[in-house]
mmCIF file of C-alpha atoms in Angstrom:
data_model
loop_
_atom_site.group_PDB
_atom_site.id
_atom_site.type_symbol
_atom_site.label_atom_id
_atom_site.label_comp_id
_atom_site.label_asym_id
_atom_site.label_seq_id
_atom_site.Cartn_x
_atom_site.Cartn_y
_atom_site.Cartn_z
ATOM 1 C CA UNK A 289 21.833 -47.869 -38.205
ATOM 2 C CA UNK A 290 18.976 -50.294 -38.831
ATOM 3 C CA UNK A 291 16.169 -50.015 -36.322
ATOM 4 C CA UNK A 292 15.553 -53.324 -34.564
ATOM 5 C CA UNK A 293 12.158 -53.852 -32.986
ATOM 6 C CA UNK A 294 12.586 -54.995 -29.396
ATOM 7 C CA UNK A 295 9.408 -56.187 -27.762
ATOM 8 C CA UNK A 296 10.987 -58.111 -24.893
ATOM 9 C CA UNK A 297 12.948 -55.690 -22.740
ATOM 10 C CA UNK A 298 15.607 -56.653 -20.158
ATOM 11 C CA UNK A 299 13.242 -56.876 -17.148
ATOM 12 C CA UNK A 300 11.234 -59.497 -19.052
ATOM 13 C CA UNK A 301 14.427 -61.454 -19.781
ATOM 14 C CA UNK A 302 15.119 -61.271 -16.041
ATOM 15 C CA UNK A 303 11.644 -62.614 -15.259
ATOM 16 C CA UNK A 304 12.067 -65.420 -17.807
ATOM 17 C CA UNK A 305 15.410 -66.258 -16.213
ATOM 18 C CA UNK A 306 13.970 -66.450 -12.710
ATOM 19 C CA UNK A 307 11.109 -68.639 -13.914
ATOM 20 C CA UNK A 308 13.576 -70.888 -15.739
ATOM 21 C CA UNK A 309 15.694 -71.206 -12.597
ATOM 22 C CA UNK A 310 12.719 -72.397 -10.588
ATOM 23 C CA UNK A 311 11.721 -74.830 -13.349
ATOM 24 C CA UNK A 312 15.277 -76.194 -13.433
ATOM 25 C CA UNK A 313 15.289 -76.421 -9.642
ATOM 26 C CA UNK A 314 12.044 -78.383 -9.638
ATOM 27 C CA UNK A 315 12.519 -80.719 -12.606
ATOM 28 C CA UNK A 316 16.249 -80.787 -13.503
ATOM 29 C CA UNK A 317 18.177 -79.757 -10.402
ATOM 30 C CA UNK A 318 21.432 -81.634 -10.944
ATOM 31 C CA UNK A 319 23.579 -81.440 -7.843
ATOM 32 C CA UNK A 320 21.942 -79.839 -4.808
ATOM 33 C CA UNK A 321 23.744 -77.778 -2.209
ATOM 34 C CA UNK A 322 21.090 -75.995 -0.153
ATOM 35 C CA UNK A 323 22.473 -74.620 3.101
ATOM 36 C CA UNK A 324 21.688 -71.795 5.469
ATOM 37 C CA UNK A 325 24.959 -70.157 4.417
ATOM 38 C CA UNK A 326 23.815 -70.363 0.780
ATOM 39 C CA UNK A 327 20.541 -68.694 1.696
ATOM 40 C CA UNK A 328 22.387 -65.869 3.465
ATOM 41 C CA UNK A 329 24.919 -65.429 0.642
ATOM 42 C CA UNK A 330 22.097 -65.456 -1.921
ATOM 43 C CA UNK A 331 20.252 -62.829 0.103
ATOM 44 C CA UNK A 332 23.296 -60.561 0.249
ATOM 45 C CA UNK A 333 23.866 -60.892 -3.513
ATOM 46 C CA UNK A 334 20.164 -60.168 -4.097
ATOM 47 C CA UNK A 335 20.298 -56.978 -2.030
ATOM 48 C CA UNK A 336 23.408 -55.809 -3.907
ATOM 49 C CA UNK A 337 21.748 -56.518 -7.278
ATOM 50 C CA UNK A 338 18.547 -54.717 -6.325
ATOM 51 C CA UNK A 339 20.529 -51.774 -4.920
ATOM 52 C CA UNK A 340 22.368 -51.453 -8.242
ATOM 53 C CA UNK A 341 19.068 -51.486 -10.131
ATOM 54 C CA UNK A 342 17.457 -48.850 -7.932
ATOM 55 C CA UNK A 343 20.523 -46.610 -7.760
ATOM 56 C CA UNK A 344 21.179 -46.731 -11.518
ATOM 57 C CA UNK A 345 17.512 -46.176 -12.319
ATOM 58 C CA UNK A 346 17.467 -43.175 -10.002
ATOM 59 C CA UNK A 347 20.450 -41.671 -11.790
ATOM 60 C CA UNK A 348 18.626 -42.062 -15.110
ATOM 61 C CA UNK A 349 15.585 -40.315 -13.648
ATOM 62 C CA UNK A 350 17.795 -37.514 -12.278
ATOM 63 C CA UNK A 351 19.317 -37.038 -15.727
ATOM 64 C CA UNK A 352 15.796 -37.016 -17.223
ATOM 65 C CA UNK A 353 16.619 -39.803 -19.651
ATOM 66 C CA UNK A 354 14.430 -42.827 -20.360
ATOM 67 C CA UNK A 355 14.946 -46.180 -18.621
ATOM 68 C CA UNK A 356 13.634 -48.053 -21.657
ATOM 69 C CA UNK A 357 16.530 -49.064 -23.924
ATOM 70 C CA UNK A 358 16.864 -47.034 -27.161
ATOM 71 C CA UNK A 359 14.087 -44.626 -26.201
ATOM 72 C CA UNK A 360 14.432 -40.886 -25.590
ATOM 73 C CA UNK A 361 18.124 -40.840 -24.700
ATOM 74 C CA UNK A 362 18.843 -37.289 -23.598
ATOM 75 C CA UNK A 363 21.957 -37.665 -21.445
ATOM 76 C CA UNK A 364 25.029 -39.801 -20.972
ATOM 77 C CA UNK A 365 25.034 -40.804 -17.300
ATOM 78 C CA UNK A 366 28.583 -41.235 -15.990
ATOM 79 C CA UNK A 367 28.235 -40.492 -12.257
ATOM 80 C CA UNK A 368 27.486 -42.655 -9.241
ATOM 81 C CA UNK A 369 27.608 -46.384 -9.990
ATOM 82 C CA UNK A 370 28.238 -45.531 -13.647
ATOM 83 C CA UNK A 371 31.790 -44.606 -12.630
ATOM 84 C CA UNK A 372 32.462 -48.322 -12.012
ATOM 85 C CA UNK A 373 30.367 -50.089 -14.656
ATOM 86 C CA UNK A 374 28.755 -48.891 -17.866
ATOM 87 C CA UNK A 375 25.804 -51.226 -17.310
ATOM 88 C CA UNK A 376 24.846 -51.258 -13.633
ATOM 89 C CA UNK A 377 21.207 -52.096 -14.345
ATOM 90 C CA UNK A 378 22.143 -55.142 -16.414
ATOM 91 C CA UNK A 379 24.760 -56.104 -13.833
ATOM 92 C CA UNK A 380 22.119 -55.753 -11.118
ATOM 93 C CA UNK A 381 19.796 -58.078 -13.039
ATOM 94 C CA UNK A 382 22.593 -60.606 -13.511
ATOM 95 C CA UNK A 383 23.281 -60.462 -9.758
ATOM 96 C CA UNK A 384 19.587 -61.072 -9.033
ATOM 97 C CA UNK A 385 19.791 -64.204 -11.187
ATOM 98 C CA UNK A 386 23.007 -65.278 -9.471
ATOM 99 C CA UNK A 387 21.333 -64.734 -6.088
ATOM 100 C CA UNK A 388 18.386 -66.888 -7.140
ATOM 101 C CA UNK A 389 20.740 -69.638 -8.317
ATOM 102 C CA UNK A 390 22.612 -69.603 -5.001
ATOM 103 C CA UNK A 391 19.367 -69.504 -3.019
ATOM 104 C CA UNK A 392 17.549 -72.349 -4.796
ATOM 105 C CA UNK A 393 20.616 -74.549 -4.410
ATOM 106 C CA UNK A 394 20.369 -76.383 -7.741
ATOM 107 C CA UNK A 395 23.497 -76.568 -9.878
ATOM 108 C CA UNK A 396 21.525 -76.214 -13.126
ATOM 109 C CA UNK A 397 20.206 -72.805 -12.008
ATOM 110 C CA UNK A 398 23.737 -71.439 -12.516
ATOM 111 C CA UNK A 399 23.318 -71.870 -16.275
ATOM 112 C CA UNK A 400 20.843 -68.998 -16.400
ATOM 113 C CA UNK A 401 22.973 -65.950 -15.379
ATOM 114 C CA UNK A 402 25.620 -66.361 -18.127
ATOM 115 C CA UNK A 403 22.919 -67.043 -20.735
ATOM 116 C CA UNK A 404 21.079 -63.916 -19.584
ATOM 117 C CA UNK A 405 24.313 -61.909 -19.817
ATOM 118 C CA UNK A 406 24.959 -63.164 -23.359
ATOM 119 C CA UNK A 407 21.424 -62.246 -24.469
ATOM 120 C CA UNK A 408 21.708 -58.785 -22.913
ATOM 121 C CA UNK A 409 25.194 -58.268 -24.333
ATOM 122 C CA UNK A 410 24.285 -59.004 -27.939
ATOM 123 C CA UNK A 411 20.670 -57.845 -27.980
ATOM 124 C CA UNK A 412 21.013 -54.663 -25.949
ATOM 125 C CA UNK A 413 24.501 -53.589 -24.867
ATOM 126 C CA UNK A 414 26.266 -53.664 -28.247
ATOM 127 C CA UNK A 415 23.435 -51.850 -30.095
ATOM 128 C CA UNK A 416 23.099 -49.353 -27.229
ATOM 129 C CA UNK A 417 26.812 -48.617 -27.406
ATOM 130 C CA UNK A 418 26.565 -48.009 -31.162
ATOM 131 C CA UNK A 419 23.686 -45.607 -30.542
ATOM 132 C CA UNK A 420 25.562 -43.807 -27.751
ATOM 133 C CA UNK A 421 28.632 -43.408 -29.994
ATOM 134 C CA UNK A 422 26.397 -41.658 -32.531
ATOM 135 C CA UNK A 423 24.639 -39.469 -29.953
ATOM 136 C CA UNK A 424 27.747 -38.595 -27.921
ATOM 137 C CA UNK A 425 30.681 -38.917 -30.365
ATOM 138 C CA UNK A 426 33.241 -37.337 -28.025
ATOM 139 C CA UNK A 427 31.979 -38.206 -24.563
ATOM 140 C CA UNK A 428 31.044 -41.884 -25.004
ATOM 141 C CA UNK A 429 34.370 -43.190 -26.403
ATOM 142 C CA UNK A 430 36.227 -41.338 -23.624
ATOM 143 C CA UNK A 431 33.857 -42.855 -21.051
ATOM 144 C CA UNK A 432 34.435 -46.341 -22.515
ATOM 145 C CA UNK A 433 38.182 -45.936 -22.105
ATOM 146 C CA UNK A 434 37.770 -45.296 -18.372
ATOM 147 C CA UNK A 435 34.877 -47.573 -17.391
ATOM 148 C CA UNK A 436 34.455 -51.281 -18.099
ATOM 149 C CA UNK A 437 31.338 -52.700 -19.697
ATOM 150 C CA UNK A 438 30.349 -55.048 -16.854
ATOM 151 C CA UNK A 439 32.752 -54.795 -13.886
#
C-alpha cells in the first residue's frame, strides 16, 4: 500500500468546516431560519457529537492505540460506541458541523457537513479500512459485517 502523506488531520477539517459555516452565515446565508427551537436542537446535536468524540477517544486510549489516523495502530476497538458505528469520532465531528449549521440558521451552512463527510470518507476512512484489513485480516472483515461505517 502506497504511503500517503496526510498533513491535515480530521480535527483540522472540522475546524475548517466550522469556519466556513460562519463565513457562509455572514456573507452567503441563503434562507434564514433562526429560532429558539433551532438553538436548542443545535445544542442537543452538539452535545451528542462531542459525547461521541470523547467516548470514542477514551476507548482508543484504553486500548492504548493512537488517536492520530494511520499512526501506531495496536488494537482494533470494537466495544462501546464502536458496536454501533465503525467511525464514531468522524460521526461526532459530522454531528458538530450539523449542530453548527442548525444553530447559525443559514441554509448554506448545511452544505458543509456532507462535504466534510465526503472528504473524511475518501481521504481517511477508505485508506484506514485498507490498513485495518492488513493489520487484522480475520477480525476486521468480521467486524465490518456486523457494524456499519457511519450509522
